[in-house]
Amino acid sequence: MENLIRPSVAVAIFVIMVTWEYLSPRRIQHIERKQRWLVNLGLALANLALMRLTIGSLAYMSAVWAAENGLGLLNIWALTNAVSIVATLLILDFAIYAQHIMMHKSSLLWRLHKIHHTDMEFDATTAVRFHPLEIVISMLYKTFCIVLIGADPVAVIVFEIILNGAATFNHSNINIPEIINKKLCWLIVTPDMHRIHHSAEPDETDSNYGFSISCWDRLCRTYKAKSRHPQTTLAIGLKAYRRQAELGFMALLRLPFKSQNSRNH
Ligand SMILES: [Zn+2]
């Protein structure tokens, strides 16, 4: 069942966002869609196949295993279902926020995560542009967190659906009126908020790490409300890679293993 619900919701949200992008785009895109989409969706399919064949169910299975064996803080404290579900959703969301910061601050992990940031445009397909090794590391880290806190198995599925939907939404090239965006920002991560994280300016890349709710960035002082340049013209990507042609599928897979000069390049 979990294997059916998650991809169905993910595809539905993707279709809604792509339609919204077409009807009301936030920015004019200068790179041909066909070129980027082939690379980004190619990575998505490769990652999907890899996870299906290997550890795709690990997060849910580890939550079931922890619950059956009374492992993890939430299982030891024997909380009510509702409290356990809300606590799981909040703690896992913070854990993913913290993981995102680690992906930027560790030079080794940055080699993998920078693949996501080499996209020179920003739309719903950017949300699935990840190196397979980052996907594997993320799953292992998430599983560790799930067992540690004794996450509720149902909440783990809900969390995965929310995370996936939120990532597709907050990477979308959609136009949300400024007044609504300002209000939404207090609760959730909007595309305008997350686009700043994809800015080519290093200090802006080092901000707005959240995926679903915006409070972690505010609480941990990594929140940036405004970019230096207007949202419609700010340069997206990494400066070093903006000087060369768009990287292809194989080049992106090899990129983490090439020598690099500094963390942001
Ligand atoms: Zn990032």
Short mmCIF file of C-alpha atoms and ligand atoms in Angstrom, two decimals:
data_model
loop_
_atom_site.label_atom_id
_atom_site.label_comp_id
_atom_site.label_asym_id
_atom_site.label_seq_id
_atom_site.Cartn_x
_atom_site.Cartn_y
_atom_site.Cartn_z
CA MET A 1 0.00 0.00 0.00
CA GLU A 2 2.79 2.42 1.00
CA ASN A 3 4.45 1.68 -2.35
CA LEU A 4 1.30 2.81 -4.16
CA ILE A 5 0.22 5.87 -2.14
CA ARG A 6 3.57 7.66 -2.09
CA PRO A 7 4.32 7.65 -5.84
CA SER A 8 0.67 8.45 -6.71
CA VAL A 9 0.64 11.55 -4.47
CA ALA A 10 4.12 12.56 -5.70
CA VAL A 11 3.10 12.37 -9.37
CA ALA A 12 -0.19 14.21 -8.69
CA ILE A 13 1.61 17.10 -6.92
CA PHE A 14 4.24 17.22 -9.68
CA VAL A 15 1.55 17.49 -12.39
CA ILE A 16 -0.27 20.24 -10.44
CA MET A 17 2.95 22.24 -9.97
CA VAL A 18 4.06 21.88 -13.60
CA THR A 19 0.62 23.03 -14.77
CA TRP A 20 0.77 25.99 -12.35
CA GLU A 21 4.29 26.83 -13.63
CA TYR A 22 2.96 26.84 -17.19
CA LEU A 23 -0.09 28.98 -16.39
CA SER A 24 1.57 31.44 -13.99
CA PRO A 25 5.39 31.33 -13.95
CA ARG A 26 7.40 33.40 -11.45
CA ARG A 27 10.46 33.77 -13.72
CA ILE A 28 11.22 33.54 -17.41
CA GLN A 29 13.44 30.49 -17.94
CA HIS A 30 16.42 30.93 -20.28
CA ILE A 31 17.65 27.35 -20.52
CA GLU A 32 15.67 25.03 -22.73
CA ARG A 33 13.31 22.94 -20.63
CA LYS A 34 13.93 19.77 -22.64
CA GLN A 35 17.66 19.85 -21.83
CA ARG A 36 17.25 20.25 -18.05
CA TRP A 37 14.21 18.06 -17.65
CA LEU A 38 15.94 15.13 -19.35
CA VAL A 39 18.78 15.38 -16.81
CA ASN A 40 16.62 16.05 -13.73
CA LEU A 41 13.95 13.48 -14.49
CA GLY A 42 16.67 11.02 -15.55
CA LEU A 43 18.21 11.35 -12.09
CA ALA A 44 14.76 10.93 -10.51
CA LEU A 45 14.14 7.68 -12.41
CA ALA A 46 17.64 6.35 -11.63
CA ASN A 47 17.16 7.15 -7.93
CA LEU A 48 13.69 5.62 -7.91
CA ALA A 49 14.98 2.40 -9.48
CA LEU A 50 17.96 2.28 -7.12
CA MET A 51 15.75 2.70 -4.04
CA ARG A 52 13.15 0.19 -5.26
CA LEU A 53 15.91 -2.39 -5.77
CA THR A 54 17.71 -1.68 -2.50
CA ILE A 55 16.69 0.23 0.65
CA GLY A 56 13.54 2.12 -0.46
CA SER A 57 11.37 0.67 2.33
CA LEU A 58 14.00 0.95 5.05
CA ALA A 59 12.47 4.02 6.76
CA TYR A 60 9.02 2.47 7.19
CA MET A 61 10.35 -1.02 8.01
CA SER A 62 12.69 0.37 10.68
CA ALA A 63 9.78 2.25 12.30
CA VAL A 64 7.72 -0.98 12.40
CA TRP A 65 10.71 -2.88 13.82
CA ALA A 66 11.32 -0.20 16.50
CA ALA A 67 7.61 -0.22 17.47
CA GLU A 68 7.49 -4.03 17.72
CA ASN A 69 10.58 -4.09 19.90
CA GLY A 70 9.71 -1.02 22.02
CA LEU A 71 12.81 0.82 20.84
CA GLY A 72 13.32 4.58 20.64
CA LEU A 73 12.27 7.46 22.89
CA LEU A 74 8.62 7.77 21.76
CA ASN A 75 8.04 4.00 22.22
CA ILE A 76 9.70 3.97 25.65
CA TRP A 77 7.59 6.92 26.85
CA ALA A 78 4.42 5.14 25.58
CA LEU A 79 2.75 8.35 24.35
CA THR A 80 -0.74 8.50 22.84
CA ASN A 81 -0.98 7.91 19.08
CA ALA A 82 -1.80 11.54 18.29
CA VAL A 83 1.14 12.92 20.32
CA SER A 84 3.48 10.32 18.87
CA ILE A 85 2.46 11.17 15.29
CA VAL A 86 2.84 14.95 15.77
CA ALA A 87 6.19 14.47 17.57
CA THR A 88 7.45 12.19 14.79
CA LEU A 89 6.50 14.71 12.09
CA LEU A 90 8.17 17.63 13.90
CA ILE A 91 11.35 15.79 14.95
CA LEU A 92 11.90 14.24 11.51
CA ASP A 93 11.35 17.60 9.82
CA PHE A 94 13.96 19.18 12.09
CA ALA A 95 16.30 16.22 11.43
CA ILE A 96 16.04 16.79 7.67
CA TYR A 97 16.68 20.53 8.17
CA ALA A 98 19.80 19.66 10.20
CA GLN A 99 20.90 17.14 7.56
CA HIS A 100 20.57 19.82 4.86
CA ILE A 101 22.93 22.10 6.82
CA MET A 102 25.41 19.21 7.20
CA MET A 103 25.23 18.64 3.44
CA HIS A 104 26.43 22.23 2.96
CA LYS A 105 28.97 22.46 5.79
CA SER A 106 30.81 19.15 5.28
CA SER A 107 33.13 19.35 2.26
CA LEU A 108 32.66 15.62 1.64
CA LEU A 109 28.84 15.76 1.69
CA TRP A 110 28.86 19.00 -0.30
CA ARG A 111 30.48 17.09 -3.19
CA LEU A 112 27.19 15.16 -3.43
CA HIS A 113 24.71 17.91 -2.56
CA LYS A 114 26.17 20.43 -5.01
CA ILE A 115 24.66 18.37 -7.85
CA HIS A 116 21.30 19.69 -6.64
CA HIS A 117 22.64 23.25 -6.71
CA THR A 118 24.23 23.11 -10.17
CA ASP A 119 20.79 23.50 -11.75
CA MET A 120 20.84 26.97 -13.31
CA GLU A 121 17.06 27.22 -13.33
CA PHE A 122 14.61 26.54 -10.53
CA ASP A 123 11.43 24.56 -11.10
CA ALA A 124 9.57 21.44 -9.95
CA THR A 125 12.16 19.17 -11.58
CA THR A 126 14.97 20.72 -9.50
CA ALA A 127 13.32 19.00 -6.51
CA VAL A 128 14.39 15.58 -7.81
CA ARG A 129 17.89 16.51 -9.02
CA PHE A 130 19.99 14.57 -6.50
CA HIS A 131 23.03 12.33 -6.76
CA PRO A 132 22.11 8.68 -5.97
CA LEU A 133 24.69 8.56 -3.16
CA GLU A 134 22.99 11.52 -1.44
CA ILE A 135 19.67 9.66 -1.65
CA VAL A 136 21.25 6.57 -0.05
CA ILE A 137 22.97 8.61 2.70
CA SER A 138 19.70 10.47 3.39
CA MET A 139 17.79 7.20 3.76
CA LEU A 140 20.38 5.76 6.17
CA TYR A 141 20.40 8.98 8.23
CA LYS A 142 16.58 9.06 8.30
CA THR A 143 16.47 5.41 9.39
CA PHE A 144 18.92 6.17 12.21
CA CYS A 145 16.71 9.07 13.38
CA ILE A 146 13.55 6.93 13.12
CA VAL A 147 14.97 4.18 15.33
CA LEU A 148 16.48 6.69 17.77
CA ILE A 149 13.16 8.45 18.38
CA GLY A 150 10.95 5.37 17.90
CA ALA A 151 9.00 7.11 15.14
CA ASP A 152 5.38 6.13 14.57
CA PRO A 153 5.23 3.97 11.36
CA VAL A 154 2.11 5.73 10.00
CA ALA A 155 3.69 9.12 10.70
CA VAL A 156 6.80 8.02 8.77
CA ILE A 157 4.68 7.42 5.64
CA VAL A 158 2.85 10.74 6.16
CA PHE A 159 6.20 12.47 6.66
CA GLU A 160 7.63 11.04 3.43
CA ILE A 161 4.53 12.22 1.51
CA ILE A 162 4.68 15.72 3.06
CA LEU A 163 8.45 16.03 2.47
CA ASN A 164 8.11 15.00 -1.15
CA GLY A 165 5.13 17.29 -1.77
CA ALA A 166 6.77 20.21 0.04
CA ALA A 167 10.00 19.82 -1.97
CA THR A 168 8.09 19.82 -5.27
CA PHE A 169 6.07 22.86 -4.17
CA ASN A 170 8.95 24.93 -2.81
CA HIS A 171 11.12 24.37 -5.91
CA SER A 172 8.32 25.36 -8.29
CA ASN A 173 8.56 28.30 -10.65
CA ILE A 174 5.11 29.47 -9.62
CA ASN A 175 3.85 32.96 -9.05
CA ILE A 176 2.31 33.51 -5.62
CA PRO A 177 1.13 37.09 -4.93
CA GLU A 178 3.55 38.90 -2.59
CA ILE A 179 0.94 39.48 0.14
CA ILE A 180 0.01 35.76 0.25
CA ASN A 181 3.65 34.69 0.07
CA LYS A 182 4.50 36.88 3.11
CA LYS A 183 1.75 35.23 5.17
CA LEU A 184 2.57 31.68 4.00
CA CYS A 185 6.25 32.20 4.87
CA TRP A 186 5.40 32.35 8.55
CA LEU A 187 4.27 28.74 8.43
CA ILE A 188 5.67 26.95 5.39
CA VAL A 189 8.64 27.16 3.05
CA THR A 190 7.46 28.91 -0.13
CA PRO A 191 9.21 28.89 -3.53
CA ASP A 192 10.35 32.51 -3.02
CA MET A 193 11.91 31.52 0.31
CA HIS A 194 13.66 28.42 -1.03
CA ARG A 195 14.77 30.15 -4.27
CA ILE A 196 17.07 32.30 -2.11
CA HIS A 197 18.78 29.05 -1.02
CA HIS A 198 19.44 28.34 -4.73
CA SER A 199 20.91 31.81 -5.37
CA ALA A 200 24.42 31.94 -6.87
CA GLU A 201 25.44 34.29 -4.00
CA PRO A 202 27.20 32.03 -1.40
CA ASP A 203 25.76 33.87 1.65
CA GLU A 204 22.26 33.37 0.25
CA THR A 205 22.92 29.68 -0.48
CA ASP A 206 23.87 29.39 3.19
CA SER A 207 20.33 30.30 4.28
CA ASN A 208 16.75 28.96 4.15
CA TYR A 209 17.61 25.26 4.61
CA GLY A 210 14.07 24.20 5.60
CA PHE A 211 11.89 22.02 3.39
CA SER A 212 8.41 21.98 4.91
CA ILE A 213 7.85 24.38 7.81
CA SER A 214 9.77 27.63 8.00
CA CYS A 215 10.21 27.84 11.78
CA TRP A 216 13.54 25.93 11.93
CA ASP A 217 15.29 28.61 9.86
CA ARG A 218 13.81 31.36 12.05
CA LEU A 219 14.68 29.57 15.31
CA CYS A 220 18.24 28.70 14.21
CA ARG A 221 18.86 32.11 12.60
CA THR A 222 19.42 30.77 9.08
CA TYR A 223 16.38 32.62 7.72
CA LYS A 224 16.78 35.19 4.94
CA ALA A 225 13.60 37.04 4.00
CA LYS A 226 14.99 38.86 0.96
CA SER A 227 17.60 38.21 -1.68
CA ARG A 228 20.06 40.89 -2.82
CA HIS A 229 18.60 40.86 -6.33
CA PRO A 230 14.90 40.64 -7.21
CA GLN A 231 13.38 37.15 -7.26
CA THR A 232 12.65 37.45 -10.98
CA THR A 233 16.27 38.14 -11.96
CA LEU A 234 18.49 36.62 -9.23
CA ALA A 235 21.12 34.24 -10.61
CA ILE A 236 20.41 30.59 -9.78
CA GLY A 237 23.05 27.89 -9.34
CA LEU A 238 26.73 27.91 -8.38
CA LYS A 239 29.01 30.61 -9.79
CA ALA A 240 31.69 28.14 -10.98
CA TYR A 241 29.19 26.04 -12.91
CA ARG A 242 27.29 29.00 -14.35
CA ARG A 243 30.38 29.76 -16.47
CA GLN A 244 30.13 26.45 -18.32
CA ALA A 245 27.47 24.65 -20.32
CA GLU A 246 24.68 22.79 -18.51
CA LEU A 247 26.07 19.51 -17.13
CA GLY A 248 24.71 16.26 -18.54
CA PHE A 249 23.46 13.17 -16.72
CA MET A 250 26.78 11.27 -16.67
CA ALA A 251 28.80 14.41 -15.88
CA LEU A 252 26.62 14.99 -12.79
CA LEU A 253 27.10 11.40 -11.61
CA ARG A 254 30.89 11.83 -11.90
CA LEU A 255 31.03 15.36 -10.44
CA PRO A 256 31.46 14.39 -6.73
CA PHE A 257 34.62 12.46 -7.58
CA LYS A 258 36.34 15.35 -9.36
CA SER A 259 38.77 17.67 -7.59
CA GLN A 260 37.25 20.90 -6.31
CA ASN A 261 38.71 24.22 -5.22
CA SER A 262 36.38 25.31 -2.48
CA ARG A 263 33.14 24.28 -0.79
CA ASN A 264 30.85 26.45 -2.86
CA HIS A 265 32.41 25.64 -6.24
ZN ZN B 1 21.05 22.91 -0.36
#
